[in-house]
Coordinates of C-alpha atoms and ligand atoms in Angstrom, one line a residue:
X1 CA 104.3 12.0 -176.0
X2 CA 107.2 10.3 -177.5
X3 CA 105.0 7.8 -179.8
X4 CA 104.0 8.3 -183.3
X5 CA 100.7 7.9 -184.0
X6 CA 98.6 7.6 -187.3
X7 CA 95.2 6.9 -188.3
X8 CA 95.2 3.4 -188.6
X9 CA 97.5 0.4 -188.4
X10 CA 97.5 -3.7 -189.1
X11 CA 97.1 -5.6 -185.8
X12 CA 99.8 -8.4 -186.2
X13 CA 99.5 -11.8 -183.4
X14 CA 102.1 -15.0 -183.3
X15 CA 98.5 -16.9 -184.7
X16 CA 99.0 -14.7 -188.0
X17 CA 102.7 -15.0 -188.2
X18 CA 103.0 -18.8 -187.6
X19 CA 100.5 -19.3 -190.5
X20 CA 102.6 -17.5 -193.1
X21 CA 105.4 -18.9 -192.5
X22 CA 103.5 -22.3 -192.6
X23 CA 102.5 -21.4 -196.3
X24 CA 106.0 -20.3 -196.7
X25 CA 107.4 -24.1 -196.0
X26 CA 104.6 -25.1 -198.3
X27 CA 104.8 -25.7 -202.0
X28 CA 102.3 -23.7 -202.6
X29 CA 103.2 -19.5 -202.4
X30 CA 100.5 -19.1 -204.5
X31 CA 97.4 -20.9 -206.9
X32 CA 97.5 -23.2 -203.4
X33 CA 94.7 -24.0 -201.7
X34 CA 95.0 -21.1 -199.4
X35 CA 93.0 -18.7 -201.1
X36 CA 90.1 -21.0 -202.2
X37 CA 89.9 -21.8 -197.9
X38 CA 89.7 -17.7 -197.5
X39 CA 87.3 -16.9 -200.1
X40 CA 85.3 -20.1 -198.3
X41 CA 85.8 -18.2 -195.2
X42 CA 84.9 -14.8 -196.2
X43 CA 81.5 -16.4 -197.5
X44 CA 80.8 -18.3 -194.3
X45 CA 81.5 -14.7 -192.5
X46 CA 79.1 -12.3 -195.0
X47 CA 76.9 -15.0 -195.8
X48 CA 77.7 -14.8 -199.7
X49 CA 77.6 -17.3 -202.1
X50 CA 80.4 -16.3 -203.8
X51 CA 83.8 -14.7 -202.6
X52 CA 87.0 -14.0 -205.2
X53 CA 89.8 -12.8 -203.5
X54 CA 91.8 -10.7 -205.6
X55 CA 95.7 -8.8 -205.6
X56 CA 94.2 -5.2 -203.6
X57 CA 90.8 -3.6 -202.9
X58 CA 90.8 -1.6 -206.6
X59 CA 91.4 -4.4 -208.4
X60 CA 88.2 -6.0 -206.6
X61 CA 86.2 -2.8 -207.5
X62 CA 88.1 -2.8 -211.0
X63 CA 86.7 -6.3 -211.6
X64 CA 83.5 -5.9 -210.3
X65 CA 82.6 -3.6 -212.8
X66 CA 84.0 -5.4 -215.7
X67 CA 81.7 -8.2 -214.6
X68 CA 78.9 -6.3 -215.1
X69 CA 79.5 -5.7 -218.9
X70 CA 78.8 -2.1 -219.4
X71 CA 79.4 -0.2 -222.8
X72 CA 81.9 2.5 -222.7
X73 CA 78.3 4.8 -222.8
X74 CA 77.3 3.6 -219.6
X75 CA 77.6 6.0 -216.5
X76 CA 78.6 5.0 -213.3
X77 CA 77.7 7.1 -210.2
X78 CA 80.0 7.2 -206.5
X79 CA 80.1 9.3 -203.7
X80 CA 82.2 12.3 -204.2
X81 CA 84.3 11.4 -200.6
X82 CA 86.0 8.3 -200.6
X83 CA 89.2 7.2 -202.0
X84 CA 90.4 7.7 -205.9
X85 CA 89.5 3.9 -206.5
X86 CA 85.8 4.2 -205.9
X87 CA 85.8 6.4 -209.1
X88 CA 88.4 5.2 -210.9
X89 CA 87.2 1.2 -211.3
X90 CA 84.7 2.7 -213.9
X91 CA 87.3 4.7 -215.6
X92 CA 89.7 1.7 -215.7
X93 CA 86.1 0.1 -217.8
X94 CA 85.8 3.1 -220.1
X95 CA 82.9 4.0 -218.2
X96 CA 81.8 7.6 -217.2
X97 CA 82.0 8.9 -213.8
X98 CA 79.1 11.2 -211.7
X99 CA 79.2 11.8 -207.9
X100 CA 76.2 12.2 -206.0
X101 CA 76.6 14.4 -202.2
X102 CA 77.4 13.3 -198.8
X103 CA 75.2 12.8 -196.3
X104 CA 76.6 15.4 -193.7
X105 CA 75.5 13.1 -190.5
X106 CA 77.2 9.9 -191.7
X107 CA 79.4 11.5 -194.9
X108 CA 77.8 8.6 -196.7
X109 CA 76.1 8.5 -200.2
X110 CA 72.5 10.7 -199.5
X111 CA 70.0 8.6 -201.4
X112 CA 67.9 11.9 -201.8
X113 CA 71.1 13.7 -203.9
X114 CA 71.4 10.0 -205.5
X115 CA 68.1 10.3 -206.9
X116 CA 68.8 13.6 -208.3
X117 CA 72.1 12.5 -210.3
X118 CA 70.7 9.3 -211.5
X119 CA 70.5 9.9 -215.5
X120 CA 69.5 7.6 -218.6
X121 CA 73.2 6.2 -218.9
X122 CA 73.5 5.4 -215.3
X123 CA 73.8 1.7 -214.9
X124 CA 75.8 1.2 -212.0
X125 CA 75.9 2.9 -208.4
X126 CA 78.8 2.5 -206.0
X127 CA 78.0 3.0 -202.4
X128 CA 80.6 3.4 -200.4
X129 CA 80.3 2.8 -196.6
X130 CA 82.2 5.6 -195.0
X131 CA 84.5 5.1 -192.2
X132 CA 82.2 1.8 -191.7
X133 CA 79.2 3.3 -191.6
X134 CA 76.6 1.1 -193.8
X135 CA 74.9 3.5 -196.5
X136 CA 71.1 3.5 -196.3
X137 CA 71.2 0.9 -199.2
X138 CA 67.7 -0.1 -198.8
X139 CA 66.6 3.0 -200.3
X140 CA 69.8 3.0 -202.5
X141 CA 68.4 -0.3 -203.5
X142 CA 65.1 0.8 -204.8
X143 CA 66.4 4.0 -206.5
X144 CA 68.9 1.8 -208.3
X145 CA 66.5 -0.7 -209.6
X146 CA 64.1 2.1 -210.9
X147 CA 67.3 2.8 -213.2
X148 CA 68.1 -0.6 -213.7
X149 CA 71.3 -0.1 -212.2
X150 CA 74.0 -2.6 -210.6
X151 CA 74.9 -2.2 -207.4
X152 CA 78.7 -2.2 -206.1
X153 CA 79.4 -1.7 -202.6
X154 CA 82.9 -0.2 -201.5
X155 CA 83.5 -2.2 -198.4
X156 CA 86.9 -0.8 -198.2
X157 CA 85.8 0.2 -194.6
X158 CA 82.9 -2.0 -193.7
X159 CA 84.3 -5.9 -193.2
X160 CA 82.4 -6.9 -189.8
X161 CA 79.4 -3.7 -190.1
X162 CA 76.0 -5.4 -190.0
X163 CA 73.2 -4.0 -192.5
X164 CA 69.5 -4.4 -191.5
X165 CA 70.4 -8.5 -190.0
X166 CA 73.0 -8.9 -192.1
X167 CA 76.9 -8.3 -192.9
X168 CA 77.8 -5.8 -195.0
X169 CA 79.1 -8.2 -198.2
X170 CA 75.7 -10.6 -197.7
X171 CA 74.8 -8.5 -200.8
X172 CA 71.2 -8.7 -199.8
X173 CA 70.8 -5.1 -200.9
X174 CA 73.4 -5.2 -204.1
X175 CA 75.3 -7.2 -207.2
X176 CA 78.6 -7.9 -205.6
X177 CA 80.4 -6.1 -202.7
X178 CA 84.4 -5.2 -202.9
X179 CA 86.4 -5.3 -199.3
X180 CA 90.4 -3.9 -199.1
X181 CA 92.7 -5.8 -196.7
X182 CA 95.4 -2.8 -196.7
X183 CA 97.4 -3.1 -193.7
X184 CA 95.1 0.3 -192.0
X185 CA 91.7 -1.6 -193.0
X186 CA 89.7 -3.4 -190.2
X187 CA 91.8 -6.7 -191.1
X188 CA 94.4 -6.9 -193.6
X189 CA 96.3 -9.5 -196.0
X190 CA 99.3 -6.7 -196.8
X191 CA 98.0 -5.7 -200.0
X192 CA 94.5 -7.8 -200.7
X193 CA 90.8 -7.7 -201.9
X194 CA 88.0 -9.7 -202.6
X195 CA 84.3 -9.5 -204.1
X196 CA 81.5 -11.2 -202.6
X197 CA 78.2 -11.9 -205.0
X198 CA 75.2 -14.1 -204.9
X199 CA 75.2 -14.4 -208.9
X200 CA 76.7 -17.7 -210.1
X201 CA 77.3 -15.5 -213.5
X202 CA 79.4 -12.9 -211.7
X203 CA 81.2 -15.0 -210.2
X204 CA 82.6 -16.9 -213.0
X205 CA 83.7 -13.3 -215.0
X206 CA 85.1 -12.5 -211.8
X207 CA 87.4 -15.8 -211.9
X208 CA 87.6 -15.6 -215.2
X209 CA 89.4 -11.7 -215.0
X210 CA 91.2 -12.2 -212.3
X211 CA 93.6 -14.8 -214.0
X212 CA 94.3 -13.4 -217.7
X213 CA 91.0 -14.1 -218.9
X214 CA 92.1 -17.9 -219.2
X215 CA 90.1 -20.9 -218.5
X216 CA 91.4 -24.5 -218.2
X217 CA 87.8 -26.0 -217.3
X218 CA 86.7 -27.9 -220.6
X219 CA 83.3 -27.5 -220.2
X220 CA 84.0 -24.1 -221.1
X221 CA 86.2 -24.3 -223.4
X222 CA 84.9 -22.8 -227.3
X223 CA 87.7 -24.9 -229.5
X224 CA 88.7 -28.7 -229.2
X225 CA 91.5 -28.9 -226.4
X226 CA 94.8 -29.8 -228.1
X227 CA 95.9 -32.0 -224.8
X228 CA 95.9 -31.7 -221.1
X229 CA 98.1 -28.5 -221.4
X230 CA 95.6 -26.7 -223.3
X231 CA 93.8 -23.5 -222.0
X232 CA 91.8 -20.7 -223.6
X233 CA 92.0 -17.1 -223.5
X234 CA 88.4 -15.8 -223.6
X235 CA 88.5 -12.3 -222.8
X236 CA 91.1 -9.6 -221.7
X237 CA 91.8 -10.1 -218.2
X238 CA 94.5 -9.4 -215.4
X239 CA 97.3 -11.2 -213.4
X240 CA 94.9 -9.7 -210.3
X241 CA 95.8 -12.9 -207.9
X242 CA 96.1 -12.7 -204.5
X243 CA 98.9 -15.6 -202.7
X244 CA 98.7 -18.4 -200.7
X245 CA 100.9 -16.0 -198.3
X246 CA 98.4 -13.2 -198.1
X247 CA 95.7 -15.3 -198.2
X248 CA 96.9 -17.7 -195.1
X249 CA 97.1 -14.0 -192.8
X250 CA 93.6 -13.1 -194.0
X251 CA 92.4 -16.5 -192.8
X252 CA 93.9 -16.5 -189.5
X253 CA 93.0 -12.3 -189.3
X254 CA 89.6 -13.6 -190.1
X255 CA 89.8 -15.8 -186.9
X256 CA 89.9 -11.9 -185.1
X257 CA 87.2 -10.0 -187.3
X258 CA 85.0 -9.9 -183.8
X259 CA 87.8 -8.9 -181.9
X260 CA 89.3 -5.8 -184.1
X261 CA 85.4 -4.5 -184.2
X262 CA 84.7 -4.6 -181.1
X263 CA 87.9 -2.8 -179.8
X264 CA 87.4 -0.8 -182.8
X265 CA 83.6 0.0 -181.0
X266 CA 85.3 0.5 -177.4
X267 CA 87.2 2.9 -178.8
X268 CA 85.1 5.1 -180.8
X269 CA 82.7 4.8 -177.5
X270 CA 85.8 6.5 -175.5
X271 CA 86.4 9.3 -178.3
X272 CA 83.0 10.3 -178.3
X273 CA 82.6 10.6 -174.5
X274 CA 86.1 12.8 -174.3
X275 CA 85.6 14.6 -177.5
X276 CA 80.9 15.7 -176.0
X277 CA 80.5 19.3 -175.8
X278 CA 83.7 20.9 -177.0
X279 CA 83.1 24.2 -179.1
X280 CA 84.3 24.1 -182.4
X281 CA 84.5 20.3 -183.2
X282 CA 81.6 18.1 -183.6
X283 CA 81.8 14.3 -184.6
X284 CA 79.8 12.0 -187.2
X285 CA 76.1 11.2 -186.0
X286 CA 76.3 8.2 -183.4
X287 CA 75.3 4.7 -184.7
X288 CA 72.6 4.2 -181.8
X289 CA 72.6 0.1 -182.5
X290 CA 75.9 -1.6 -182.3
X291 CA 76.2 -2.2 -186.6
X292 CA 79.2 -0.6 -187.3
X293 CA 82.5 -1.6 -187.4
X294 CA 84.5 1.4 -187.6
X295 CA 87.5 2.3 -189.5
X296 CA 87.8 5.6 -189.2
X297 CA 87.4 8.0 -186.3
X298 CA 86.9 11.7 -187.8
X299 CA 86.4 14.9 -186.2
X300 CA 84.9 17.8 -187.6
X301 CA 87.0 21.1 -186.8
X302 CA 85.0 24.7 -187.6
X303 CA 88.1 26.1 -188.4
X304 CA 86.1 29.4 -189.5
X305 CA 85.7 29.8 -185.4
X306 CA 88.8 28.7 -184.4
X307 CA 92.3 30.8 -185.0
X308 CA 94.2 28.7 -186.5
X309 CA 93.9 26.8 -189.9
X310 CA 94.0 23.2 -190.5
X311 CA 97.5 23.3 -191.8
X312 CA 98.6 24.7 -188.5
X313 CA 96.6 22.2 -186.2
X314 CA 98.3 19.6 -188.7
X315 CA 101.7 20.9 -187.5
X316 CA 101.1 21.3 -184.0
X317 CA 99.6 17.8 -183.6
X318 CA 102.4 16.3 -185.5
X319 CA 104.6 17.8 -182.6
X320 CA 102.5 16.0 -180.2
X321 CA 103.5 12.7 -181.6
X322 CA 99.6 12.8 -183.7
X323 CA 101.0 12.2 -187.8
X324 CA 97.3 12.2 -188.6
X325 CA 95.3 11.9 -192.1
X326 CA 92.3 13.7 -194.1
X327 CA 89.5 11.4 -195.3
X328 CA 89.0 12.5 -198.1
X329 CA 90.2 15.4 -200.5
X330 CA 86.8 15.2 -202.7
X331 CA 87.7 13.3 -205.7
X332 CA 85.7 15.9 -208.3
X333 CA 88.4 18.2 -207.2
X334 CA 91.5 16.2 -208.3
X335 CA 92.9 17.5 -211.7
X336 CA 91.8 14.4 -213.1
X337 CA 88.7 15.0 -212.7
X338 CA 88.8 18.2 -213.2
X339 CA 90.3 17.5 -216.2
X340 CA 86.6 15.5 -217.4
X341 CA 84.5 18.7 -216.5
X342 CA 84.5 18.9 -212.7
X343 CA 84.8 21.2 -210.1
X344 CA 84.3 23.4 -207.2
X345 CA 80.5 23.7 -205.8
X346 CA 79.7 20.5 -207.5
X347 CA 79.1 18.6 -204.4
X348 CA 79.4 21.7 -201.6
X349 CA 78.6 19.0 -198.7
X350 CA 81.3 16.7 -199.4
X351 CA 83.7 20.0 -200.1
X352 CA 81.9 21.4 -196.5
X353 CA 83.3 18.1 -195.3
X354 CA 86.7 18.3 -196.4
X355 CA 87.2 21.6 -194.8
X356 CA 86.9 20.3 -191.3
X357 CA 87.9 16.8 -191.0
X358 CA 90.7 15.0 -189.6
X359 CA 91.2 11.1 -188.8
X360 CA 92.0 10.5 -185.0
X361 CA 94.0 7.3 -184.7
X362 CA 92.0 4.3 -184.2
X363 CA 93.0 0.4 -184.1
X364 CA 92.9 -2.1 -182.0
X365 CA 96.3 -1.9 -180.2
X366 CA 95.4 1.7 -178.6
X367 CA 94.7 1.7 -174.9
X368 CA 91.8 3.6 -173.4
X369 CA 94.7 5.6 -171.6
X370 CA 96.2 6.3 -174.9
X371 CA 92.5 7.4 -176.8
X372 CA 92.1 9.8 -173.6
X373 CA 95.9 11.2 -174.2
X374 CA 95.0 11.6 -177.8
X375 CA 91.6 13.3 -176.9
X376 CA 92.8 15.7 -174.5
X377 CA 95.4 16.9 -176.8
X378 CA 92.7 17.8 -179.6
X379 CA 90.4 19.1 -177.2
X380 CA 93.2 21.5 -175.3
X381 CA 94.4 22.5 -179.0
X382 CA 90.3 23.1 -180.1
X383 CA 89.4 25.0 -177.2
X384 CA 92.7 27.0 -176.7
X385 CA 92.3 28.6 -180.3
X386 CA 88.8 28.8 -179.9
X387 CA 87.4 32.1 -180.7
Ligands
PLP401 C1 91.4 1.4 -199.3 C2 90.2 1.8 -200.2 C3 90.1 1.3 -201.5 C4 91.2 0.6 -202.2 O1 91.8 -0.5 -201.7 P1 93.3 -0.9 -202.0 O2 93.4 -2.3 -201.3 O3 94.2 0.1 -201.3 O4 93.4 -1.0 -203.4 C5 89.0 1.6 -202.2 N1 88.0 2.3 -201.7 C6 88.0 2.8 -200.4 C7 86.9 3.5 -199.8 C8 89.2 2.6 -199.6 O5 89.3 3.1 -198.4

C-alpha cells in the first residue's frame, strides 16, 4: 500500500471551494454576513435557538463556561478520555477540574461513576460524546440538576448524532452544546467552533465574549454614547471570531452533514463486519439504532495476549502505509494535571482504555475496498502475533 493513511481527514468538493473564494471577492473576509447565515444554519440543523460561531472548538467550550458565571470555587466535572480542551475550558475560568470514568462499552461519561464524583462545588458537567457516540444525557441530565449543575456538551465529535429524537446540539438535555469544525471533525471550517443554547441570556454573554467584551447596541449600553462611534467594554472578553471565509465552507459543508454521516455509517458498518470474531481485538458496543454519526473508528487491542506492544504494532502499521492515532492519553495523567493532584488509578477504565486503543482511518473519501485493505492488514497483524 503506497497511500498514507490517518485517522481522519476534511472532505473538500468544487461546492466548498467556489464559495470561499466567493467571500474572498467579497468585501467582507470577516464581521460579513457570512457567519450570522451559518450560525442561522447550524440552528435550523440542531434545532437550537441560539448558535455563536466562534475562532476553534476550545474557544466554544472556553466561552461556554464563562457564560455560565462560576466563582473560581466552582468545580467542574469531564470525562477523563477526551481531548485536553474538555478540561482545560474550566481552567482557562479559574475553575477546578474532576473526571468521572468511562463507560467501557461506549468510552463515554458513565452516569453511575458521575454520580459518585459529583461534590458540593460541582456546578457544571461536561459530557463529552465519544467518537460520536451520544452520552446517556438523560440520566446525565437528572443527576446534574440534583446538583444544580450546568450542562456543556463536547460535540467535538457528535455534529449530525441524533439524541432520543433530536440532534445532538438541540440542547434538549443541556445549557449550551460546543461543536469543533477541525479539518478531521465530521465537517470542518479549517479551524472553527460554535455553541448552540436555548437561553436568550447565554447567548448574549456568548456574543458578548466572543468580540472583546464590547457592545455597540445602545440598549445595552451603561454610560451616555458620546456619538455613533461609541462602544462599551463591559467585561473581559476575546478576539474569539470566526470569518466570513470559514464561515462560507461551514455553510456549504453544512449542505453535506447527511452525506459525511452516512458514509461515515457505511463505513463503520464495513469495519465491524471485517474486524467480528478476531482474538485479541474487540470494538466499541454497536449503536443498534442508526443515531450516531461517527468520528472515530477505534479498536481495542489486548496487547497483554498478543506478542507484540503497541509501540511495535504502531511501527509496523506505519510501514503499511496506516500513520494511525490514539484517542486519548487520559488527561489526569498529563503533568499538568498531575501537577493539580492527579494520577494513576484514578480513573482505571479510562487508563484500561488507553492501553488498547487505536483510531482506524475513517472519512468519507475511503472506499469499501480501501476499509477492507485497512481491515485485513490489522486483522493479519492481530492474529499473526496472537498468543
Ligand atoms: C477537537 C476537540 C476539541 C477542540 O476543538 P478545536 O477546534 O481543535 O479547538 C475539544 N474537544 C474534543 C472532544 C475534541 O475532539
Amino acid at each position: 500500500m503506497h497511500k498514507v493513511y490517518s485517522y481522519g481527514r476534511q472532505s473538500i468538493s468544487r461546492g466548498d471551494i467556489r464559495e470561499v473564494v466567493k467571500v474572498l471577492r467579497s468585501p467582507w473576509l470577516t464581521q460579513g454576513p457570512k457567519v450570522a447565515e451559518f450560525e442561522r444554519a447550524l440552528c435550523t440543523y440542531t434545532g437550537a435557538k441560539y448558535a455563536v460561531a466562534v475562532a476553534n472548538g476550545t474557544a466554544a467550550l472556553h466561552l461556554a463556561i464563562l457564560a455560565l458565571g462560576l466563582s473560581p470555587d466552582k468545580e467542574v466535572i469531564t470525562s477523563p478520555l477526551t481531548f485536553v480542551a474538555s478540561a482545560n475550558c474550566a481552567r482557562y475560568a479559574g475553575l477546578s477540574v474532576n473526571f468521572s470514568d468511562i463507560d467501557e462499552g461506549t468510552a463515554c461519561m458513565d452516569p453511575v461513576s458521575l454520580s459518585k464524583q459529583i461534590g458540593p462545588r460541582t456546578r457544571a458537567i461536561v459530557p463529552v460524546h465519544f467518537a460520536g457516540r451520544p452520552c446517556r444525557m438523560q440520566e446525565i441530565a437528572t443527576l446534574a440538576r440534583g446538583a444544580g449543575a450546568y450542562i456543556i456538551e463536547d460535540a467535538a465529535h457528535a455534529i449530525g448524532s441524533d439524541y432520543s429524537g433530536s440532534k445532538v446540539g438541540s440542547c434538549a438535555f443541556s445549557d449550551m452544546t460546543a461543536f469543533s469544525f477541525h479539518p478531521v471533525k465530521t465537517l470542518t471550517t479549517g479551524e472553527g467552533g460554535a455553541v448552540t443554547t436555548n437561553d436568550g441570556h447565554f447567548h448574549e454573554k456568548l456574543v458578548l465574549l466572543r468580540n472583546h467584551g464590547i457592545t455597540k447596541d445602545p440598549a445595552k449600553f451603561s454610560g451616555e454614547s458620546d456619538g455613533p462611534w461609541y462602544y462599551e467594554m463591559q467585561e473581559l472578553g476575546y478576539n474569539y471570531r470566526i470569518t466570513d471565509i470559514q464561515a462560507a465552507l461551514g455553510l456549504s459543508q453544512l449542505k453535506r452533514v447527511q452525506k459525511f454521516v452516512a458514509r461515515r455509517r457505511e463505513i463503520v458498518r464495513v469495519y465491524r463486519k471485517e474486524l467480528s470474531g478476531l482474538d485479541g481485538c474487540s470494538l466499541l458496543s454497536a449503536d443498534d439504532d442508526p443515531h450516531t454519526a461517527y468520528h472515530l473508528f477505534p479498536i481495542l487491542v489486548d496487547f497483554s495476549r498478543l506478542t507484540i506492544s503497541r509501540k511495535k504494532m504502531f511501527e509496523l502499521l506505519e510501514a503499511k502505509g496506516l500513520r494511525l492515532q490514539v484517542h486519548y492519553i487520559p488527561i489526569h495523567l498529563q503533568p499538568y494535571y498531575r501537577a493539580l493532584g492527579f494520577g494513576p488509578g484514578m480513573f482505571p477504565r479510562a487508563e484500561a482504555y488507553y492501553q488498547k486503543t487505536i483510531s482506524l482511518p475513517l472519512y468519507p473519501a475511503l472506499s469499501d475496498g480501501e476499509v477492507k485493505k485497512i481491515a485485513a492488514i490489522v486483522r493479519t497483524l492481530v492474529a499473526s502475533h496472537y498468543a
